[in-house]
Amino acid sequence: LRRSSSPPWGYLSTITSPSVLAGEAAAARVSVRVQAAGSGAELRLFVCLRQRQPRRQRRAAAVAASAEAAGRTVVAFDLGSYASAMTDAEVGAMARQLGLCYGYNRGLPQPFRLALCGLRNAAPVAARLEAHCWRSWVLGRHEEPPWGTWPAASLVYLSADAEATLDHIEAGDVLVIGGVVDHANVASRVGLARGVAEAHAVRTARLPLDGIVSVRKTSLTCLAVLQILANFAESGDWAAAVREAPALHCAPMRKYVVWH
């Protein structure tokens, strides 16, 4: 066998990335090749290191791929239209809401295809999402707003102040949820989502809450809206979908809700 003048650890240190040395999960593939070399033989050792994706992320990727293959409804959060209008506390709450929405959707039997839109103008929200490890989330990320990402005809912007109600969800619809948190609950923010949608010629619709519940707040939380949509997609019954939304029975929404 031909003897190398360099120690094996010197060779390995040249192929090991800093991320692996730092303790990140990695998988190694080792192959050995022996071939004739003059009057003797030469042994070659090949080591290939690759980053291993965490199990949770692999599962999330599989769920997202299944949802896309099945053509399931897209639920997009419009973040760019409101990031500059929120206080720092509201921005932090928005990031938490998105984390809750992502986790809830991942556990659904038939999850939606989630997307974050308007990231070019949502730097404050993106910065707060770092604490929630959002870069590992398996969803759509778009610099452009919803109307710059999908055809306008496919968009349905959900707004509590819309005249039309969302009676059913059509195949190919992209349901847009305004990424805003309103701690102040002031009248100046009434109709904010509707105004954004109408400014870009996007049709609006409100959830059919009449006769089921009254909400003493300018808007529902993003998590509550997602839960209602998920319940309706499964049951086809709006009344049951609203009543069974966990977010409406917990803080902070519970104190704003009056059931009929």
PDB file of C-alpha atoms in Angstrom:
ATOM      1  CA  LEU A   1       0.000   0.000   0.000  1.00  0.00           C
ATOM      2  CA  ARG A   2       1.202   3.500  -0.760  1.00  0.00           C
ATOM      3  CA  ARG A   3       1.783   5.455   2.361  1.00  0.00           C
ATOM      4  CA  SER A   4       0.680   9.077   2.623  1.00  0.00           C
ATOM      5  CA  SER A   5       3.047  11.586   4.170  1.00  0.00           C
ATOM      6  CA  SER A   6       0.182  13.578   5.726  1.00  0.00           C
ATOM      7  CA  PRO A   7      -1.698  12.335   8.796  1.00  0.00           C
ATOM      8  CA  PRO A   8      -5.338  11.267   8.276  1.00  0.00           C
ATOM      9  CA  TRP A   9      -6.695  14.023  10.481  1.00  0.00           C
ATOM     10  CA  GLY A  10      -5.029  16.586   8.302  1.00  0.00           C
ATOM     11  CA  TYR A  11      -6.868  15.174   5.294  1.00  0.00           C
ATOM     12  CA  LEU A  12     -10.172  15.028   7.074  1.00  0.00           C
ATOM     13  CA  SER A  13      -9.884  18.607   8.333  1.00  0.00           C
ATOM     14  CA  THR A  14      -9.773  19.824   4.734  1.00  0.00           C
ATOM     15  CA  ILE A  15     -13.099  18.237   3.854  1.00  0.00           C
ATOM     16  CA  THR A  16     -15.011  18.905   7.073  1.00  0.00           C
ATOM     17  CA  SER A  17     -17.078  22.078   6.936  1.00  0.00           C
ATOM     18  CA  PRO A  18     -17.195  24.531   9.876  1.00  0.00           C
ATOM     19  CA  SER A  19     -20.898  23.793  10.338  1.00  0.00           C
ATOM     20  CA  VAL A  20     -20.139  20.127  10.947  1.00  0.00           C
ATOM     21  CA  LEU A  21     -17.343  20.979  13.360  1.00  0.00           C
ATOM     22  CA  ALA A  22     -19.811  23.220  15.202  1.00  0.00           C
ATOM     23  CA  GLY A  23     -21.959  20.179  15.920  1.00  0.00           C
ATOM     24  CA  GLU A  24     -24.712  20.553  13.330  1.00  0.00           C
ATOM     25  CA  ALA A  25     -26.349  17.361  12.123  1.00  0.00           C
ATOM     26  CA  ALA A  26     -24.544  15.834   9.165  1.00  0.00           C
ATOM     27  CA  ALA A  27     -24.375  12.523   7.346  1.00  0.00           C
ATOM     28  CA  ALA A  28     -21.154  10.970   6.089  1.00  0.00           C
ATOM     29  CA  ARG A  29     -20.741   8.657   3.147  1.00  0.00           C
ATOM     30  CA  VAL A  30     -17.483   6.733   2.979  1.00  0.00           C
ATOM     31  CA  SER A  31     -16.234   4.725   0.005  1.00  0.00           C
ATOM     32  CA  VAL A  32     -12.971   2.819  -0.387  1.00  0.00           C
ATOM     33  CA  ARG A  33     -11.301   2.118  -3.709  1.00  0.00           C
ATOM     34  CA  VAL A  34      -8.357  -0.234  -4.197  1.00  0.00           C
ATOM     35  CA  GLN A  35      -6.500  -0.272  -7.510  1.00  0.00           C
ATOM     36  CA  ALA A  36      -3.209  -1.566  -8.829  1.00  0.00           C
ATOM     37  CA  ALA A  37      -0.318   0.898  -8.736  1.00  0.00           C
ATOM     38  CA  GLY A  38       2.929  -0.375 -10.292  1.00  0.00           C
ATOM     39  CA  SER A  39       4.197  -3.330  -8.270  1.00  0.00           C
ATOM     40  CA  GLY A  40       1.816  -2.676  -5.395  1.00  0.00           C
ATOM     41  CA  ALA A  41      -1.708  -1.413  -4.720  1.00  0.00           C
ATOM     42  CA  GLU A  42      -3.178   1.966  -3.901  1.00  0.00           C
ATOM     43  CA  LEU A  43      -5.939   2.459  -1.328  1.00  0.00           C
ATOM     44  CA  ARG A  44      -8.102   5.538  -1.711  1.00  0.00           C
ATOM     45  CA  LEU A  45     -10.580   6.654   0.905  1.00  0.00           C
ATOM     46  CA  PHE A  46     -13.381   9.020  -0.109  1.00  0.00           C
ATOM     47  CA  VAL A  47     -15.461  10.770   2.559  1.00  0.00           C
ATOM     48  CA  CYS A  48     -18.485  12.840   1.551  1.00  0.00           C
ATOM     49  CA  LEU A  49     -20.216  14.933   4.179  1.00  0.00           C
ATOM     50  CA  ARG A  50     -23.649  16.455   3.637  1.00  0.00           C
ATOM     51  CA  GLN A  51     -25.963  18.430   5.836  1.00  0.00           C
ATOM     52  CA  ARG A  52     -28.768  16.377   7.331  1.00  0.00           C
ATOM     53  CA  GLN A  53     -32.186  18.039   7.421  1.00  0.00           C
ATOM     54  CA  PRO A  54     -33.867  17.837  10.847  1.00  0.00           C
ATOM     55  CA  ARG A  55     -36.645  15.245  11.069  1.00  0.00           C
ATOM     56  CA  ARG A  56     -39.298  17.874  11.833  1.00  0.00           C
ATOM     57  CA  GLN A  57     -38.283  19.881   8.775  1.00  0.00           C
ATOM     58  CA  ARG A  58     -38.282  16.764   6.575  1.00  0.00           C
ATOM     59  CA  ARG A  59     -41.812  15.971   7.749  1.00  0.00           C
ATOM     60  CA  ALA A  60     -42.964  19.537   7.117  1.00  0.00           C
ATOM     61  CA  ALA A  61     -41.490  19.426   3.616  1.00  0.00           C
ATOM     62  CA  ALA A  62     -43.338  16.182   2.908  1.00  0.00           C
ATOM     63  CA  VAL A  63     -46.623  17.663   4.162  1.00  0.00           C
ATOM     64  CA  ALA A  64     -46.139  20.796   2.033  1.00  0.00           C
ATOM     65  CA  ALA A  65     -45.315  18.733  -1.046  1.00  0.00           C
ATOM     66  CA  SER A  66     -48.443  16.627  -0.494  1.00  0.00           C
ATOM     67  CA  ALA A  67     -50.602  19.760  -0.137  1.00  0.00           C
ATOM     68  CA  GLU A  68     -49.206  21.221  -3.339  1.00  0.00           C
ATOM     69  CA  ALA A  69     -49.660  17.972  -5.254  1.00  0.00           C
ATOM     70  CA  ALA A  70     -53.280  17.811  -4.081  1.00  0.00           C
ATOM     71  CA  GLY A  71     -53.876  21.399  -5.221  1.00  0.00           C
ATOM     72  CA  ARG A  72     -55.056  22.539  -1.810  1.00  0.00           C
ATOM     73  CA  THR A  73     -56.083  26.103  -1.104  1.00  0.00           C
ATOM     74  CA  VAL A  74     -53.398  28.739  -0.649  1.00  0.00           C
ATOM     75  CA  VAL A  75     -53.676  30.950   2.439  1.00  0.00           C
ATOM     76  CA  ALA A  76     -51.411  33.992   2.079  1.00  0.00           C
ATOM     77  CA  PHE A  77     -50.528  36.496   4.785  1.00  0.00           C
ATOM     78  CA  ASP A  78     -50.112  40.049   3.510  1.00  0.00           C
ATOM     79  CA  LEU A  79     -47.325  41.405   5.710  1.00  0.00           C
ATOM     80  CA  GLY A  80     -45.982  44.288   3.643  1.00  0.00           C
ATOM     81  CA  SER A  81     -49.138  46.397   3.750  1.00  0.00           C
ATOM     82  CA  TYR A  82     -49.177  46.786   7.542  1.00  0.00           C
ATOM     83  CA  ALA A  83     -45.648  46.401   8.929  1.00  0.00           C
ATOM     84  CA  SER A  84     -45.006  50.147   9.083  1.00  0.00           C
ATOM     85  CA  ALA A  85     -48.385  50.872  10.718  1.00  0.00           C
ATOM     86  CA  MET A  86     -47.864  48.628  13.758  1.00  0.00           C
ATOM     87  CA  THR A  87     -46.086  49.389  17.007  1.00  0.00           C
ATOM     88  CA  ASP A  88     -43.080  47.321  18.064  1.00  0.00           C
ATOM     89  CA  ALA A  89     -45.270  45.320  20.455  1.00  0.00           C
ATOM     90  CA  GLU A  90     -47.787  44.649  17.689  1.00  0.00           C
ATOM     91  CA  VAL A  91     -45.021  43.536  15.327  1.00  0.00           C
ATOM     92  CA  GLY A  92     -43.815  41.059  17.957  1.00  0.00           C
ATOM     93  CA  ALA A  93     -47.362  39.790  18.436  1.00  0.00           C
ATOM     94  CA  MET A  94     -47.727  39.404  14.669  1.00  0.00           C
ATOM     95  CA  ALA A  95     -44.613  37.239  14.545  1.00  0.00           C
ATOM     96  CA  ARG A  96     -46.015  35.055  17.337  1.00  0.00           C
ATOM     97  CA  GLN A  97     -49.316  34.747  15.489  1.00  0.00           C
ATOM     98  CA  LEU A  98     -47.527  33.560  12.360  1.00  0.00           C
ATOM     99  CA  GLY A  99     -45.639  30.974  14.389  1.00  0.00           C
ATOM    100  CA  LEU A 100     -48.912  29.698  15.865  1.00  0.00           C
ATOM    101  CA  CYS A 101     -50.527  29.609  12.418  1.00  0.00           C
ATOM    102  CA  TYR A 102     -47.642  27.649  10.944  1.00  0.00           C
ATOM    103  CA  GLY A 103     -47.692  25.113  13.776  1.00  0.00           C
ATOM    104  CA  TYR A 104     -51.477  24.734  13.649  1.00  0.00           C
ATOM    105  CA  ASN A 105     -51.533  24.260   9.892  1.00  0.00           C
ATOM    106  CA  ARG A 106     -48.772  21.656  10.035  1.00  0.00           C
ATOM    107  CA  GLY A 107     -50.910  19.510  12.328  1.00  0.00           C
ATOM    108  CA  LEU A 108     -54.030  19.584  10.129  1.00  0.00           C
ATOM    109  CA  PRO A 109     -55.156  16.394   8.346  1.00  0.00           C
ATOM    110  CA  GLN A 110     -55.415  18.467   5.150  1.00  0.00           C
ATOM    111  CA  PRO A 111     -53.160  21.491   5.622  1.00  0.00           C
ATOM    112  CA  PHE A 112     -53.356  24.644   3.556  1.00  0.00           C
ATOM    113  CA  ARG A 113     -50.482  25.845   1.420  1.00  0.00           C
ATOM    114  CA  LEU A 114     -49.233  28.825   3.421  1.00  0.00           C
ATOM    115  CA  ALA A 115     -47.384  31.823   2.022  1.00  0.00           C
ATOM    116  CA  LEU A 116     -45.882  35.020   3.421  1.00  0.00           C
ATOM    117  CA  CYS A 117     -46.193  37.967   1.028  1.00  0.00           C
ATOM    118  CA  GLY A 118     -44.861  41.503   0.804  1.00  0.00           C
ATOM    119  CA  LEU A 119     -41.621  40.632   2.574  1.00  0.00           C
ATOM    120  CA  ARG A 120     -39.806  43.460   0.800  1.00  0.00           C
ATOM    121  CA  ASN A 121     -41.762  45.945   2.947  1.00  0.00           C
ATOM    122  CA  ALA A 122     -42.034  43.788   6.068  1.00  0.00           C
ATOM    123  CA  ALA A 123     -38.502  43.961   7.461  1.00  0.00           C
ATOM    124  CA  PRO A 124     -39.654  44.583  11.076  1.00  0.00           C
ATOM    125  CA  VAL A 125     -41.831  41.457  11.030  1.00  0.00           C
ATOM    126  CA  ALA A 126     -39.124  39.372   9.346  1.00  0.00           C
ATOM    127  CA  ALA A 127     -36.633  40.459  12.001  1.00  0.00           C
ATOM    128  CA  ARG A 128     -38.938  39.342  14.809  1.00  0.00           C
ATOM    129  CA  LEU A 129     -39.609  36.041  13.036  1.00  0.00           C
ATOM    130  CA  GLU A 130     -35.952  35.116  13.490  1.00  0.00           C
ATOM    131  CA  ALA A 131     -36.758  34.208  17.105  1.00  0.00           C
ATOM    132  CA  HIS A 132     -39.270  31.672  15.770  1.00  0.00           C
ATOM    133  CA  CYS A 133     -36.775  29.963  13.410  1.00  0.00           C
ATOM    134  CA  TRP A 134     -38.900  30.960  10.435  1.00  0.00           C
ATOM    135  CA  ARG A 135     -36.149  30.203   7.929  1.00  0.00           C
ATOM    136  CA  SER A 136     -36.765  26.510   8.567  1.00  0.00           C
ATOM    137  CA  TRP A 137     -40.501  26.822   7.866  1.00  0.00           C
ATOM    138  CA  VAL A 138     -41.697  25.070   4.740  1.00  0.00           C
ATOM    139  CA  LEU A 139     -43.975  27.608   3.048  1.00  0.00           C
ATOM    140  CA  GLY A 140     -43.993  30.194   0.272  1.00  0.00           C
ATOM    141  CA  ARG A 141     -41.958  33.365   0.715  1.00  0.00           C
ATOM    142  CA  HIS A 142     -42.649  36.248  -1.659  1.00  0.00           C
ATOM    143  CA  GLU A 143     -41.076  39.667  -1.818  1.00  0.00           C
ATOM    144  CA  GLU A 144     -44.087  40.964  -3.752  1.00  0.00           C
ATOM    145  CA  PRO A 145     -47.584  41.504  -2.289  1.00  0.00           C
ATOM    146  CA  PRO A 146     -50.343  39.006  -3.109  1.00  0.00           C
ATOM    147  CA  TRP A 147     -51.520  40.947  -6.202  1.00  0.00           C
ATOM    148  CA  GLY A 148     -47.959  40.837  -7.526  1.00  0.00           C
ATOM    149  CA  THR A 149     -47.664  37.102  -6.912  1.00  0.00           C
ATOM    150  CA  TRP A 150     -50.958  35.601  -8.132  1.00  0.00           C
ATOM    151  CA  PRO A 151     -53.540  36.663 -10.740  1.00  0.00           C
ATOM    152  CA  ALA A 152     -55.934  39.194  -9.230  1.00  0.00           C
ATOM    153  CA  ALA A 153     -58.924  37.070 -10.242  1.00  0.00           C
ATOM    154  CA  SER A 154     -57.819  34.283  -7.901  1.00  0.00           C
ATOM    155  CA  LEU A 155     -57.428  36.501  -4.827  1.00  0.00           C
ATOM    156  CA  VAL A 156     -60.010  36.793  -2.055  1.00  0.00           C
ATOM    157  CA  TYR A 157     -58.943  39.329   0.575  1.00  0.00           C
ATOM    158  CA  LEU A 158     -60.627  38.562   3.890  1.00  0.00           C
ATOM    159  CA  SER A 159     -61.950  41.638   5.679  1.00  0.00           C
ATOM    160  CA  ALA A 160     -64.488  42.018   8.463  1.00  0.00           C
ATOM    161  CA  ASP A 161     -65.840  45.113   6.663  1.00  0.00           C
ATOM    162  CA  ALA A 162     -66.426  43.489   3.267  1.00  0.00           C
ATOM    163  CA  GLU A 163     -69.962  43.543   1.877  1.00  0.00           C
ATOM    164  CA  ALA A 164     -69.841  40.027   0.421  1.00  0.00           C
ATOM    165  CA  THR A 165     -69.576  36.934   2.603  1.00  0.00           C
ATOM    166  CA  LEU A 166     -67.314  33.967   1.963  1.00  0.00           C
ATOM    167  CA  ASP A 167     -70.027  31.368   1.426  1.00  0.00           C
ATOM    168  CA  HIS A 168     -67.715  28.739  -0.058  1.00  0.00           C
ATOM    169  CA  ILE A 169     -64.114  28.278  -1.127  1.00  0.00           C
ATOM    170  CA  GLU A 170     -63.558  27.738  -4.831  1.00  0.00           C
ATOM    171  CA  ALA A 171     -60.786  25.605  -6.261  1.00  0.00           C
ATOM    172  CA  GLY A 172     -57.900  27.866  -7.184  1.00  0.00           C
ATOM    173  CA  ASP A 173     -58.815  30.602  -4.696  1.00  0.00           C
ATOM    174  CA  VAL A 174     -55.972  32.317  -2.843  1.00  0.00           C
ATOM    175  CA  LEU A 175     -57.320  33.465   0.517  1.00  0.00           C
ATOM    176  CA  VAL A 176     -55.457  36.530   1.798  1.00  0.00           C
ATOM    177  CA  ILE A 177     -55.287  37.367   5.496  1.00  0.00           C
ATOM    178  CA  GLY A 178     -54.067  40.815   6.473  1.00  0.00           C
ATOM    179  CA  GLY A 179     -50.958  40.478   8.614  1.00  0.00           C
ATOM    180  CA  VAL A 180     -51.892  43.061  11.207  1.00  0.00           C
ATOM    181  CA  VAL A 181     -52.312  43.062  14.986  1.00  0.00           C
ATOM    182  CA  ASP A 182     -54.421  45.804  16.545  1.00  0.00           C
ATOM    183  CA  HIS A 183     -53.760  46.206  20.257  1.00  0.00           C
ATOM    184  CA  ALA A 184     -55.266  49.690  20.321  1.00  0.00           C
ATOM    185  CA  ASN A 185     -58.591  48.552  18.829  1.00  0.00           C
ATOM    186  CA  VAL A 186     -59.176  52.064  17.508  1.00  0.00           C
ATOM    187  CA  ALA A 187     -61.732  53.227  14.976  1.00  0.00           C
ATOM    188  CA  SER A 188     -59.010  54.513  12.637  1.00  0.00           C
ATOM    189  CA  ARG A 189     -58.109  50.944  11.777  1.00  0.00           C
ATOM    190  CA  VAL A 190     -61.636  49.915  10.895  1.00  0.00           C
ATOM    191  CA  GLY A 191     -61.751  48.957   7.225  1.00  0.00           C
ATOM    192  CA  LEU A 192     -57.965  48.883   6.906  1.00  0.00           C
ATOM    193  CA  ALA A 193     -57.817  45.520   5.118  1.00  0.00           C
ATOM    194  CA  ARG A 194     -60.724  46.413   2.866  1.00  0.00           C
ATOM    195  CA  GLY A 195     -59.013  49.660   1.893  1.00  0.00           C
ATOM    196  CA  VAL A 196     -55.801  47.825   0.978  1.00  0.00           C
ATOM    197  CA  ALA A 197     -57.697  45.337  -1.157  1.00  0.00           C
ATOM    198  CA  GLU A 198     -59.825  47.914  -2.967  1.00  0.00           C
ATOM    199  CA  ALA A 199     -56.764  50.040  -3.700  1.00  0.00           C
ATOM    200  CA  HIS A 200     -55.422  47.132  -5.756  1.00  0.00           C
ATOM    201  CA  ALA A 201     -58.738  46.012  -7.273  1.00  0.00           C
ATOM    202  CA  VAL A 202     -58.840  42.785  -5.246  1.00  0.00           C
ATOM    203  CA  ARG A 203     -62.216  41.353  -4.302  1.00  0.00           C
ATOM    204  CA  THR A 204     -63.030  41.151  -0.609  1.00  0.00           C
ATOM    205  CA  ALA A 205     -65.146  38.848   1.525  1.00  0.00           C
ATOM    206  CA  ARG A 206     -65.935  38.483   5.198  1.00  0.00           C
ATOM    207  CA  LEU A 207     -66.418  35.326   7.211  1.00  0.00           C
ATOM    208  CA  PRO A 208     -70.133  34.565   7.768  1.00  0.00           C
ATOM    209  CA  LEU A 209     -70.212  35.241  11.507  1.00  0.00           C
ATOM    210  CA  ASP A 210     -73.673  36.834  11.634  1.00  0.00           C
ATOM    211  CA  GLY A 211     -76.042  34.899  13.853  1.00  0.00           C
ATOM    212  CA  ILE A 212     -73.164  32.860  15.288  1.00  0.00           C
ATOM    213  CA  VAL A 213     -70.938  35.287  17.141  1.00  0.00           C
ATOM    214  CA  SER A 214     -70.313  39.006  17.587  1.00  0.00           C
ATOM    215  CA  VAL A 215     -66.776  40.287  17.942  1.00  0.00           C
ATOM    216  CA  ARG A 216     -66.195  43.521  19.838  1.00  0.00           C
ATOM    217  CA  LYS A 217     -62.927  44.167  18.075  1.00  0.00           C
ATOM    218  CA  THR A 218     -61.817  45.596  14.745  1.00  0.00           C
ATOM    219  CA  SER A 219     -60.667  42.188  13.512  1.00  0.00           C
ATOM    220  CA  LEU A 220     -60.071  38.568  14.432  1.00  0.00           C
ATOM    221  CA  THR A 221     -56.569  37.290  15.039  1.00  0.00           C
ATOM    222  CA  CYS A 222     -54.812  35.569  12.147  1.00  0.00           C
ATOM    223  CA  LEU A 223     -54.876  32.293  14.088  1.00  0.00           C
ATOM    224  CA  ALA A 224     -58.634  32.495  14.632  1.00  0.00           C
ATOM    225  CA  VAL A 225     -59.244  33.132  10.924  1.00  0.00           C
ATOM    226  CA  LEU A 226     -57.019  30.218   9.911  1.00  0.00           C
ATOM    227  CA  GLN A 227     -58.744  27.884  12.360  1.00  0.00           C
ATOM    228  CA  ILE A 228     -62.198  28.843  11.085  1.00  0.00           C
ATOM    229  CA  LEU A 229     -61.107  28.293   7.484  1.00  0.00           C
ATOM    230  CA  ALA A 230     -59.579  24.925   8.359  1.00  0.00           C
ATOM    231  CA  ASN A 231     -62.720  23.801  10.198  1.00  0.00           C
ATOM    232  CA  PHE A 232     -64.925  24.829   7.277  1.00  0.00           C
ATOM    233  CA  ALA A 233     -62.680  23.075   4.761  1.00  0.00           C
ATOM    234  CA  GLU A 234     -63.140  19.879   6.760  1.00  0.00           C
ATOM    235  CA  SER A 235     -66.843  20.094   7.685  1.00  0.00           C
ATOM    236  CA  GLY A 236     -68.454  22.467   5.161  1.00  0.00           C
ATOM    237  CA  ASP A 237     -70.454  23.972   8.053  1.00  0.00           C
ATOM    238  CA  TRP A 238     -69.672  27.601   8.890  1.00  0.00           C
ATOM    239  CA  ALA A 239     -71.510  27.556  12.238  1.00  0.00           C
ATOM    240  CA  ALA A 240     -69.552  24.551  13.453  1.00  0.00           C
ATOM    241  CA  ALA A 241     -66.355  25.968  11.979  1.00  0.00           C
ATOM    242  CA  VAL A 242     -66.697  29.170  13.999  1.00  0.00           C
ATOM    243  CA  ARG A 243     -67.816  27.555  17.248  1.00  0.00           C
ATOM    244  CA  GLU A 244     -65.020  24.985  17.185  1.00  0.00           C
ATOM    245  CA  ALA A 245     -62.199  27.471  16.563  1.00  0.00           C
ATOM    246  CA  PRO A 246     -60.005  27.169  19.693  1.00  0.00           C
ATOM    247  CA  ALA A 247     -58.674  30.731  19.419  1.00  0.00           C
ATOM    248  CA  LEU A 248     -62.140  32.183  20.027  1.00  0.00           C
ATOM    249  CA  HIS A 249     -62.344  30.397  23.378  1.00  0.00           C
ATOM    250  CA  CYS A 250     -58.912  31.510  24.617  1.00  0.00           C
ATOM    251  CA  ALA A 251     -57.188  34.782  25.424  1.00  0.00           C
ATOM    252  CA  PRO A 252     -56.953  37.316  23.932  1.00  0.00           C
ATOM    253  CA  MET A 253     -60.076  36.822  21.754  1.00  0.00           C
ATOM    254  CA  ARG A 254     -62.292  35.298  24.438  1.00  0.00           C
ATOM    255  CA  LYS A 255     -63.066  38.616  26.111  1.00  0.00           C
ATOM    256  CA  TYR A 256     -64.135  40.179  22.805  1.00  0.00           C
ATOM    257  CA  VAL A 257     -66.504  37.386  21.757  1.00  0.00           C
ATOM    258  CA  VAL A 258     -70.254  37.236  22.377  1.00  0.00           C
ATOM    259  CA  TRP A 259     -71.917  33.980  21.297  1.00  0.00           C
ATOM    260  CA  HIS A 260     -75.469  33.920  19.949  1.00  0.00           C
TER     261      HIS A 260
END
